[in-house]
Coordinates of C-alpha atoms in Angstrom, one line a residue:
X1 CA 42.0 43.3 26.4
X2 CA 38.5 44.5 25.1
X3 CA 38.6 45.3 21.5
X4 CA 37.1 48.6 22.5
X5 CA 34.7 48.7 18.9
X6 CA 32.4 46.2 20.0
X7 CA 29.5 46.3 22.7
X8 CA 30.1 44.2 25.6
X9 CA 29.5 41.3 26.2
X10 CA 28.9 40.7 22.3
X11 CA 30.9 37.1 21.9
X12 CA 28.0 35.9 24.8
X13 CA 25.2 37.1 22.9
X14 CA 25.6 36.2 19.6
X15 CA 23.1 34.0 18.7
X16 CA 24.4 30.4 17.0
X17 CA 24.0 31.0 13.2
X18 CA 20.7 29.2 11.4
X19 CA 21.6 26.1 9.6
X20 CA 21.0 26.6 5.9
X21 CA 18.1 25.6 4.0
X22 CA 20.2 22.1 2.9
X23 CA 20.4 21.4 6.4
X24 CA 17.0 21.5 7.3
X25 CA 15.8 19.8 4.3
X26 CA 18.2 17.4 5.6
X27 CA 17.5 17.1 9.2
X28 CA 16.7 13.6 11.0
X29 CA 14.3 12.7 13.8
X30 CA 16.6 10.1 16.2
X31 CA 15.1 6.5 16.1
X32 CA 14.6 6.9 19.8
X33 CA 11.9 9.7 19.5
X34 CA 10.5 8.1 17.0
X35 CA 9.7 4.9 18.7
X36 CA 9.2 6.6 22.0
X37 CA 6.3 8.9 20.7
X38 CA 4.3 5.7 19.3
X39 CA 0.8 5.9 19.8
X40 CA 0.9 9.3 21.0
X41 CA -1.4 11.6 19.0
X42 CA -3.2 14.6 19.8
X43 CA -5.7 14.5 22.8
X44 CA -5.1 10.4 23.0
X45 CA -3.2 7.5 22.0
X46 CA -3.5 4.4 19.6
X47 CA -4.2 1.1 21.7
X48 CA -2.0 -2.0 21.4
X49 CA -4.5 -4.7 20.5
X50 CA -3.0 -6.4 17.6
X51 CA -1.0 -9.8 17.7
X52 CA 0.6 -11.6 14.8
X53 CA -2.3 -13.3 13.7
X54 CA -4.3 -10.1 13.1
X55 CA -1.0 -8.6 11.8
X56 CA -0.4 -11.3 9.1
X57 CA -4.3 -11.3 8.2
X58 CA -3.8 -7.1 8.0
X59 CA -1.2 -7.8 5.2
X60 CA -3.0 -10.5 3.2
X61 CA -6.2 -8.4 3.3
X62 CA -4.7 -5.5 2.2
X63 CA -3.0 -7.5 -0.7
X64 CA -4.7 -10.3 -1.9
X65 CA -7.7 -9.0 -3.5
X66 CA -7.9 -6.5 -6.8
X67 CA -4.9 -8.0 -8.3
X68 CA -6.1 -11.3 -8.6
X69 CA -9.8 -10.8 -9.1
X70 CA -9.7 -7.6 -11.7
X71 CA -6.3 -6.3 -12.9
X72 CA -5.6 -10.0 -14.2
X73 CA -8.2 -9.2 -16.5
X74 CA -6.0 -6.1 -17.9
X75 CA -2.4 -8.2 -17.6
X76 CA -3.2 -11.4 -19.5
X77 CA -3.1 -9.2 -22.9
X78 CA -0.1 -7.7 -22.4
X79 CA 1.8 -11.0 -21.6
X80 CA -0.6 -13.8 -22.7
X81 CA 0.6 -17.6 -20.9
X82 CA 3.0 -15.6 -19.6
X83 CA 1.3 -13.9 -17.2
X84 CA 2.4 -16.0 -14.4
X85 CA 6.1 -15.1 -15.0
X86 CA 4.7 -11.6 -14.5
X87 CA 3.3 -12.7 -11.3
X88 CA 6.7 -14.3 -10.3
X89 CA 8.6 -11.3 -11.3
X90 CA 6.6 -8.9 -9.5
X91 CA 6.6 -11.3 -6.4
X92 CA 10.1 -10.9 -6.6
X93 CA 10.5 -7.2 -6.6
X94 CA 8.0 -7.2 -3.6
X95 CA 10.1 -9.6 -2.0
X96 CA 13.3 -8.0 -1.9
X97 CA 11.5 -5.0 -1.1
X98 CA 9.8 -7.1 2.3
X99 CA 13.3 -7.9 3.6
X100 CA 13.9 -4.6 3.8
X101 CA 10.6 -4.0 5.2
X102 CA 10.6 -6.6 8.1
X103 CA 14.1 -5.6 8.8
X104 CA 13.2 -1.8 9.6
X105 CA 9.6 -2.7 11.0
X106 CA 11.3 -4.5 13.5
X107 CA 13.8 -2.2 14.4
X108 CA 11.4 0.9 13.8
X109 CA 8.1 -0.1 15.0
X110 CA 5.9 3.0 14.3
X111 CA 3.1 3.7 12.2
X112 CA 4.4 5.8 9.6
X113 CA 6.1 2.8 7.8
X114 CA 8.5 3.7 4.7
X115 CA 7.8 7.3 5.7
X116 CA 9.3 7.0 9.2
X117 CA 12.1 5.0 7.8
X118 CA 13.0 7.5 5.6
X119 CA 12.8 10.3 8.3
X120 CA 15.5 8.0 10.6
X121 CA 17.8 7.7 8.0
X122 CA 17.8 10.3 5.2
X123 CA 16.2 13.2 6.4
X124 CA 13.2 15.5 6.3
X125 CA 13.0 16.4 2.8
X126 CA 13.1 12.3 1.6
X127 CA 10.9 11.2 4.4
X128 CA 8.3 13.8 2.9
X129 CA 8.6 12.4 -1.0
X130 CA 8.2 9.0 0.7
X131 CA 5.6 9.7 2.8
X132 CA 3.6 11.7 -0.1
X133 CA 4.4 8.5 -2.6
X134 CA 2.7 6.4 0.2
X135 CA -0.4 8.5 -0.1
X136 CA -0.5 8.4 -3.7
X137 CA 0.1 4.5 -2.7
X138 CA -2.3 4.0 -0.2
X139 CA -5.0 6.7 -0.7
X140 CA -5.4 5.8 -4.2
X141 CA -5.2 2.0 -4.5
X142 CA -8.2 2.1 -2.2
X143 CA -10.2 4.2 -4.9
X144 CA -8.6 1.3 -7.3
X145 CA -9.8 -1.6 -5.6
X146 CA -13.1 0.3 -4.9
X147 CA -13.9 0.4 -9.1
X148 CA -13.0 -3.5 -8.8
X149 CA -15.5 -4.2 -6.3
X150 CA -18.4 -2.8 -8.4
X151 CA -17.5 -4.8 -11.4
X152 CA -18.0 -7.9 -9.0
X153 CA -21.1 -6.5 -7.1
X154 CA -23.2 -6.3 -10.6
X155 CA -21.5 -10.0 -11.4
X156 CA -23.4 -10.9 -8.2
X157 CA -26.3 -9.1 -9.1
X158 CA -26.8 -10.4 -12.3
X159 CA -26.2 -14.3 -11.0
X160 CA -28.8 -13.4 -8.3
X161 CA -31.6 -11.6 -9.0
X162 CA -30.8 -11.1 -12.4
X163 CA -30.8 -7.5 -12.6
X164 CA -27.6 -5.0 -12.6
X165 CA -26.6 -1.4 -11.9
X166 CA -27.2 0.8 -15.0
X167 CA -23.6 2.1 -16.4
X168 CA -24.5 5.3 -15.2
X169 CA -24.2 4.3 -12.0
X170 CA -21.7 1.9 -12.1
X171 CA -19.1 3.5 -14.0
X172 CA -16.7 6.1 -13.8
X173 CA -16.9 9.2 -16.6
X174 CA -14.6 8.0 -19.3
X175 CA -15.6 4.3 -19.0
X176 CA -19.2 4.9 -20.2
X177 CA -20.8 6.5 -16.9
X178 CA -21.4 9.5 -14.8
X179 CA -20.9 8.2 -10.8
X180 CA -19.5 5.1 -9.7
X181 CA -21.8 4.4 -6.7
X182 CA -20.5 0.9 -5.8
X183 CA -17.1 2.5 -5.3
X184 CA -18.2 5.2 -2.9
X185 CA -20.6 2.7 -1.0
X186 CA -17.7 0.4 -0.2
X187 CA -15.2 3.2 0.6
X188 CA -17.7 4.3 3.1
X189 CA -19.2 1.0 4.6
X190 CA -14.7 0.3 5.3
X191 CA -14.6 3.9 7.1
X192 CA -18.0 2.7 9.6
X193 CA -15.3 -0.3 10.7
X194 CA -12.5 1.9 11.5
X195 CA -14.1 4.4 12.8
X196 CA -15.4 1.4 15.7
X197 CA -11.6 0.7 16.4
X198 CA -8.6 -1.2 15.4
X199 CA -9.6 -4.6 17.4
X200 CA -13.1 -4.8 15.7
X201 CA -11.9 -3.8 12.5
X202 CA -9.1 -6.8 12.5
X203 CA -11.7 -9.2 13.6
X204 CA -13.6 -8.3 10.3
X205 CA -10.7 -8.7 8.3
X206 CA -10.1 -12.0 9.8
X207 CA -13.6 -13.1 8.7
X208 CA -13.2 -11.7 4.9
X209 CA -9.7 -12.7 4.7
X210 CA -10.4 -16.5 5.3
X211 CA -13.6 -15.9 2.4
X212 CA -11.4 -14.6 0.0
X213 CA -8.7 -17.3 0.5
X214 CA -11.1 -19.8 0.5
X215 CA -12.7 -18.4 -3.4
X216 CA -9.7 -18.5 -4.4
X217 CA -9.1 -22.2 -3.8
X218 CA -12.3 -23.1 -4.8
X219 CA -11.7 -21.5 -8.4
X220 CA -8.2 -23.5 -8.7
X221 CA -10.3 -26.9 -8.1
X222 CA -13.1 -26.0 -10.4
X223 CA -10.8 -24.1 -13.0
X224 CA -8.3 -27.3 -13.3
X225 CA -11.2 -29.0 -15.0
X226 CA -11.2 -26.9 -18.0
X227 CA -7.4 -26.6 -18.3
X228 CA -6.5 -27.0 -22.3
X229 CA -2.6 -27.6 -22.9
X230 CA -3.5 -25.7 -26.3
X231 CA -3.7 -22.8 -23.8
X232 CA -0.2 -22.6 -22.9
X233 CA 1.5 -23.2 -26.6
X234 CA 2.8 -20.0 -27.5
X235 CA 3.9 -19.0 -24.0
X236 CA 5.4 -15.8 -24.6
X237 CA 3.8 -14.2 -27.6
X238 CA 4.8 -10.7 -26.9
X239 CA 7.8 -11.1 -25.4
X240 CA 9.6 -10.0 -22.7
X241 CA 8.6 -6.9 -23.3
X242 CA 5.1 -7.8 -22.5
X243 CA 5.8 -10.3 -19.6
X244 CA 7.8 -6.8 -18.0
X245 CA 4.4 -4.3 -19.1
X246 CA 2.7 -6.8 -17.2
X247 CA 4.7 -7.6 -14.1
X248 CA 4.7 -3.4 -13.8
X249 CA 0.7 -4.1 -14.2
X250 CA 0.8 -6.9 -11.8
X251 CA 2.4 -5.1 -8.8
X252 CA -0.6 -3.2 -8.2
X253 CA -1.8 -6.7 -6.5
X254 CA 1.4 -6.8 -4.0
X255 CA 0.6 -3.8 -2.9
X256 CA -0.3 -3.4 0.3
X257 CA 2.0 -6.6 2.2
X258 CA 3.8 -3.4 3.9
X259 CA 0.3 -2.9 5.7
X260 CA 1.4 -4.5 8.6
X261 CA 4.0 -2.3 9.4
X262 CA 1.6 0.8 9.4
X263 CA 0.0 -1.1 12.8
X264 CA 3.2 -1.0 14.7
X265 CA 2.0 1.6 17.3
X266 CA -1.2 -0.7 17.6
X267 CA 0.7 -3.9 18.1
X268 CA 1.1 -5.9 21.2
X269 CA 4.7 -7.1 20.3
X270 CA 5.9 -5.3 17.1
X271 CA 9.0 -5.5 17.0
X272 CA 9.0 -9.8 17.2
X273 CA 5.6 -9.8 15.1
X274 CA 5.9 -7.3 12.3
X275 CA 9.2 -9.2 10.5
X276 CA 7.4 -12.1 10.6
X277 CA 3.8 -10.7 9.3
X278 CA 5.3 -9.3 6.7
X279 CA 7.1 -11.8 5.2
X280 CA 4.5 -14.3 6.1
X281 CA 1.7 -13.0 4.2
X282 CA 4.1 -12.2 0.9
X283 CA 4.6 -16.2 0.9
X284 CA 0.9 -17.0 1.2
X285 CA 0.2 -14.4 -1.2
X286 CA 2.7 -14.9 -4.4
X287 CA 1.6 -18.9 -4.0
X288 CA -2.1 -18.3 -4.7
X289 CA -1.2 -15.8 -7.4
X290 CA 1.0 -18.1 -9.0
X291 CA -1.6 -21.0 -8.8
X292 CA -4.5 -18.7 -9.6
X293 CA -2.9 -17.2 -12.9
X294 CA -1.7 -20.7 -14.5
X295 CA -5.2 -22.5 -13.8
X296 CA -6.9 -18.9 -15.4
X297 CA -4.7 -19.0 -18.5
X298 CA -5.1 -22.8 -18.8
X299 CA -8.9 -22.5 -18.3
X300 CA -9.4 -19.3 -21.3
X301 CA -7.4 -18.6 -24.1
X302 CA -5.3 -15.4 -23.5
X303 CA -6.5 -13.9 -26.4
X304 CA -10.1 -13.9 -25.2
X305 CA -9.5 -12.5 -22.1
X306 CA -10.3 -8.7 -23.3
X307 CA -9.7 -6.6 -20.5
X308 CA -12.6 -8.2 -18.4
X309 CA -12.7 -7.0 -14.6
X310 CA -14.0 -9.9 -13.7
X311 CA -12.4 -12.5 -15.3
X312 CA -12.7 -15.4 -12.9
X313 CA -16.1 -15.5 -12.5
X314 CA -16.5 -15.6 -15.9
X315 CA -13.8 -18.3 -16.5
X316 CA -15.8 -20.1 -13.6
X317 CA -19.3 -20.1 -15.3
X318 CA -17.1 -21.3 -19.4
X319 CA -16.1 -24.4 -16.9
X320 CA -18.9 -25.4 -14.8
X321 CA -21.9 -24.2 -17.6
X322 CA -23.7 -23.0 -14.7
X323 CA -24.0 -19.5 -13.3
X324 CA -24.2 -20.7 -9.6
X325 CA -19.7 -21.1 -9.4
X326 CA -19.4 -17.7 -11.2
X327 CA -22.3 -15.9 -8.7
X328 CA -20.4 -17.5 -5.7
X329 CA -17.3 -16.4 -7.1
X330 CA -18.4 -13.0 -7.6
X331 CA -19.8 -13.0 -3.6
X332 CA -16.3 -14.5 -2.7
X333 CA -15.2 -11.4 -4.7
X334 CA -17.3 -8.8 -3.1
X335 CA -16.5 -9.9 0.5
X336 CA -12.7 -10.3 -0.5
X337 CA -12.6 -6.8 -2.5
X338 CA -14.3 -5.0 0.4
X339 CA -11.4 -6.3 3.1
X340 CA -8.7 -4.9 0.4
X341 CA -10.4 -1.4 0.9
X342 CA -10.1 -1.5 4.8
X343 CA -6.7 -2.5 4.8
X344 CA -5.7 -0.5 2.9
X345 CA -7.4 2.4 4.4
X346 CA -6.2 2.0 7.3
X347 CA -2.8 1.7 6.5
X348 CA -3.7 5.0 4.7
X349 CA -5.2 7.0 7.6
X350 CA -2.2 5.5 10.0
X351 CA 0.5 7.3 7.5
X352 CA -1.1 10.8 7.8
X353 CA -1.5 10.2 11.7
X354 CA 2.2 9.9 11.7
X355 CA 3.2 12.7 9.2
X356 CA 0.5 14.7 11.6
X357 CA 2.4 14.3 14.4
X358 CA 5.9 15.1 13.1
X359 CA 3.9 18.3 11.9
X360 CA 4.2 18.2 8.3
X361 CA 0.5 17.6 7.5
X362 CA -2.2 19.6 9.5
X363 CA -3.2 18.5 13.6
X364 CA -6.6 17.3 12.5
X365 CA -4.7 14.0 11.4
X366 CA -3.4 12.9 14.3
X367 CA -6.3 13.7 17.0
X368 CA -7.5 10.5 18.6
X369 CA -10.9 10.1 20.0
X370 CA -10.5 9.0 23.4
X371 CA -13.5 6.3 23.7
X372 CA -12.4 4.4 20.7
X373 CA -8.8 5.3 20.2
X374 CA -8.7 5.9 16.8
X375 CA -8.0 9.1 14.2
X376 CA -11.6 9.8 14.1
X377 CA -11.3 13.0 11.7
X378 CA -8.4 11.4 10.0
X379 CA -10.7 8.7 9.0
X380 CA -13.4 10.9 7.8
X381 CA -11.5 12.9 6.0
X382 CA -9.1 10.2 3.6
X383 CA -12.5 8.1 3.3
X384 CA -14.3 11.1 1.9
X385 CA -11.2 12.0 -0.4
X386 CA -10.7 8.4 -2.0
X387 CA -14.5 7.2 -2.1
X388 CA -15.1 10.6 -4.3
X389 CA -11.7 9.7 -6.2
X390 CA -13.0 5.7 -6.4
X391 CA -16.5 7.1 -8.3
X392 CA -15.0 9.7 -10.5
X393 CA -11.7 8.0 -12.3
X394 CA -11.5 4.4 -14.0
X395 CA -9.5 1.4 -12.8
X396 CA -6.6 1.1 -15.1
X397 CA -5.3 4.9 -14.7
X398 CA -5.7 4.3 -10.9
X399 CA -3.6 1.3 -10.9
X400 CA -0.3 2.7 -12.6
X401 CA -0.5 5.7 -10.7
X402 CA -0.4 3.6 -7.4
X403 CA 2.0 1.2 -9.0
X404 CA 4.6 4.1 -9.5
X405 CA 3.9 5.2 -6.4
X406 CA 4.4 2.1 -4.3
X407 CA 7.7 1.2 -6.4
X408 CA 9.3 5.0 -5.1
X409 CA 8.3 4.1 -2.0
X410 CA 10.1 1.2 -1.7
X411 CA 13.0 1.7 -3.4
X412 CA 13.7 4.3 -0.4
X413 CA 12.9 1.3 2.1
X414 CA 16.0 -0.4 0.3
X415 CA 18.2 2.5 0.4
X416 CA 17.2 3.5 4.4
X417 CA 17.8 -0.5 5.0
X418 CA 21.7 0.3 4.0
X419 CA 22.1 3.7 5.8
X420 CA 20.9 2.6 8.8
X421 CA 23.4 -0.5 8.9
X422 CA 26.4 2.5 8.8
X423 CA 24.8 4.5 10.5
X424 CA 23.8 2.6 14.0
X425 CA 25.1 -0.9 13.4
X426 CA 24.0 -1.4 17.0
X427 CA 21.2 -1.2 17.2
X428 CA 19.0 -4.2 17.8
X429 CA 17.5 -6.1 14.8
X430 CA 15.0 -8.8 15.4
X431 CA 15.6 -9.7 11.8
X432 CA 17.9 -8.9 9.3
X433 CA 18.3 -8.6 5.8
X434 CA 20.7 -11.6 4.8
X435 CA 23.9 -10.3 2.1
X436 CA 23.4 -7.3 3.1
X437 CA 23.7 -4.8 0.7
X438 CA 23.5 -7.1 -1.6
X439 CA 19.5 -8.0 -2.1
X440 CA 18.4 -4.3 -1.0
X441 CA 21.0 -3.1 -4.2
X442 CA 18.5 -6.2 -6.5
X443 CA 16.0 -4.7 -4.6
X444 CA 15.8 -1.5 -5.6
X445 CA 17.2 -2.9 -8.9
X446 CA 13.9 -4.4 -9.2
X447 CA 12.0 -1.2 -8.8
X448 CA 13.6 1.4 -11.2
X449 CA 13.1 -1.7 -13.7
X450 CA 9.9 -1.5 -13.1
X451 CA 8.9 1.5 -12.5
X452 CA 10.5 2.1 -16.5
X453 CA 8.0 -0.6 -17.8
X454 CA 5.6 1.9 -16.9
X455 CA 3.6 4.0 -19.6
X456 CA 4.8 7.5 -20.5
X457 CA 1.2 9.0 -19.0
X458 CA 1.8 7.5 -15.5
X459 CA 5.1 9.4 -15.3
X460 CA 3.6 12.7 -15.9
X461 CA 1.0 11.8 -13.5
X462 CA 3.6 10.8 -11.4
X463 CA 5.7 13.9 -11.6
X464 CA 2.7 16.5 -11.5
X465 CA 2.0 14.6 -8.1
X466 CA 5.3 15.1 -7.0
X467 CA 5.4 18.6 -7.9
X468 CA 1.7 19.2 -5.8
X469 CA 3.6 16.9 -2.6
X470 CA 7.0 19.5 -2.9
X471 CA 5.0 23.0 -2.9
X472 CA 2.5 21.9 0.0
X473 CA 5.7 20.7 1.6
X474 CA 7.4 24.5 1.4
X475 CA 4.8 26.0 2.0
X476 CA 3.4 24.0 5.0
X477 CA 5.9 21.7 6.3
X478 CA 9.1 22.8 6.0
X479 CA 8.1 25.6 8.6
X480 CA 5.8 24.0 10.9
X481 CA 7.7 20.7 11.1
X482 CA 8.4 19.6 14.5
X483 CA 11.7 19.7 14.3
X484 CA 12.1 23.4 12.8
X485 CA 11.6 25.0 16.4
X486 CA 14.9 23.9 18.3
X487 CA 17.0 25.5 14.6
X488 CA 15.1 28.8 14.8

């Protein structure tokens, strides 16, 4: 019987109620849509060109580079000998970090990376701290590495025509200039090679990557001649204290071994290939640090090594007494600097194409041009934003602010690595994470450890970025996200 109060046909036409705001903030986009919309952007899609080889070189290019050639220049102070305990502690962190990385890569092949994860496993609101940590990662380690690679274009310079860039020009306000041009110039000249298309742009990595690995061997046998067993006494002079600042310091130059897993909408076999670039390159990469560090700090007392930016050109020329090792060192540099910035930027531009397409970042993002299939305006636009941000702040401030960055980032790769095991332990896994959750628990361990080694100013940087990420989000994203339509 009709209750005879209400209008007919009332119980049919209520509408289901609207999940609450925790719900939404907590809403998950299926692993299946995820890897089933890859490559698909506005207008075009991404083209599969990439194999292992040009995977693994993605990742070392996009990591070995600015740590080794400038910021050990800033670390060897803070730990002295010691700095290559820093080095193995921060490979370490990365490392634990990687497992979980090849692990999801592999069972998540898209471009959005740590962000995507993130948006699999813990929802919206997480996937969007993640994904804004990555651009604070990505976007400003390549105005980081840009400031690097001017240091080592006037070493090169100076060794070969014998004249350099005035300070005006060649430093950021704060450091004693008024425009870094250097840093813009190599920001832009990385942007011209993306914008040609992935292929080409791997090919040129290739080509740098092999210079840079090839400097860096070059200095080990030419640095072992000058090693001083003096130089090691007193290994830890500051402590663990110091060998911890400087490890935080030092992961600036592991940054960037995720790369690969930014291309997996562009590779020919992701899911087999990216595990094994990933963890591939991190082996290649902590060795030559390792090496690089002990024949440095065996070649120059610690204590004279004042902050330099380029520190092994200059520890090259103390050897050899000639300029010619530190000016080919410096060249080395240059090239190996410059493949660091288009890594890195495209593992930048790749992240915003994916966070365009879930809608949480404007269209423009993730609109592919159809003759070279790339994020054309994407491109532009990030190039523009972190050349200007590479000419206008110095090195060490961009550094810590990535560091923090990057450690976030992957301490939610260690937590999404676990939820995902309860939450579809079926799914197929071309790797996995061995004593699991055991070394994703050290691994995210690792980075609140060293995220707290960090100085007191990166964390209010860090926090006022966080603060900028979470408004744009409710004000933009948490509307026009993709997934908002089917709960209205």
């Amino acid at each position: 019987m009709l209750d005879q109060g209400a209008p007919p046909h009332s119980s049919s036409q209520t509408a289901p109620p609207s999940p609450g705001v925790g719900a939404r903030l907590m809403r998950r986009k299926p692993v299946e849509n995820l890897v089933g919309e890859g490559g698909q952007g506005e207008g075009g899609s991404l083209r599969r060109s990439l194999g292992l080889w040009q995977l693994t070189m993605i990742s070392i290019g996009a990591t070995l580079g600015t740590g080794i050639f400038v910021v050990l220049g800033e670390a060897v102070p803070k730990a002295g000998p010691a700095v290559t305990l820093s080095f193995v502690i921060a490979g370490l962190t990365a490392l634990f970090s990687a497992l979980s990385y090849a692990e999801l890569a592999g069972t998540i092949p898209v471009s959005g990376s740590s962000y995507s994860y993130a948006y699999a496993t813990m929802g919206e609101l997480i996937a969007w701290i993640c994904g804004w940590c990555l651009v604070l990662e990505y976007g400003v380690s390549v105005a980081a590495v840009a400031v690097g690679w001017g240091e080592y274009l006037n070493e090169l310079l100076d060794g070969t025509i014998g004249v350099t860039l005035p300070a005006a020009l060649s430093a950021p306000p704060g450091d004693g200039g008024v425009f870094n041009l250097p840093a813009l110039i190599v920001v832009l000249l990385a942007m011209a090679f993306l914008l040609g298309g992935a292929r080409e742009s791997a090919r040129a990595n290739t080509v740098m990557v092999i210079v840079k690995i090839a400097a860096l061997v070059m200095f080990c046998a030419i640095g072992v001649q000058g090693l001083r067993s003096g130089n090691y006494e007193n290994f830890m002079p500051l402590g663990m204290a110091g060998v911890s600042a400087a490890g935080a310091t030092l992961f600036f130059s592991y940054i960037g071994f995720d790369a690969a897993s930014t291309a997996g909408e562009e590779a020919k076999n992701a899911q087999r290939d990216l595990p094994r670039a990933i963890m591939l390159s991190l082996v290649i990469v902590t060795a030559l640090y390792v090496l690089v560090a002990a024949v440095a700090v065996g070649a120059k007392p610690w204590k004279n090594f004042t902050d330099s930016e380029a520190a092994l050109a200059q520890i090259m020329r103390e050897v050899t007494g000639q300029t010619f090792w530190g000016t080919l060192l410096a060249f080395c540099a240059v090239v190996a600097i410059a493949s660091v910035v288009l890594t890195v930027l495209y593992g930048q531009t790749r992240i915003l194409f994916a966070m365009s397409r879930d809608g949480l970042v404007p269209k423009v993002f993730a609109k592919v041009h159809p003759k070279t299939g790339t994020p054309r305006a994407n491109t532009l636009i990030v190039s523009l934003f972190c050349g200007v941000l590479a000419a206008a702040i110095p090195l060490g401030q961009l550094a810590d602010a990535t560091s923090i960055g990057t450690l976030f980032a992957f301490a939610l790769v260690n937590v999404a690595v676990v939820v995902l095991r309860r939450t579809r332990p079926d799914m197929p896994r071309t790797f996995r994470v061995p004593l699991s959750p055991v070394l994703p628990a050290l691994g995210l361990a690792f980075c609140v450890w060293m995220m707290g080694s960090l100085p007191t100013v990166t964390w209010v940087v860090f926090g006022v970025w966080m603060a900028a990420g979470l408004v744009f989000y409710f004000l933009y994203g948490y509307r026009r996200s993709r997934l908002a339509p089917s709960e209205k």
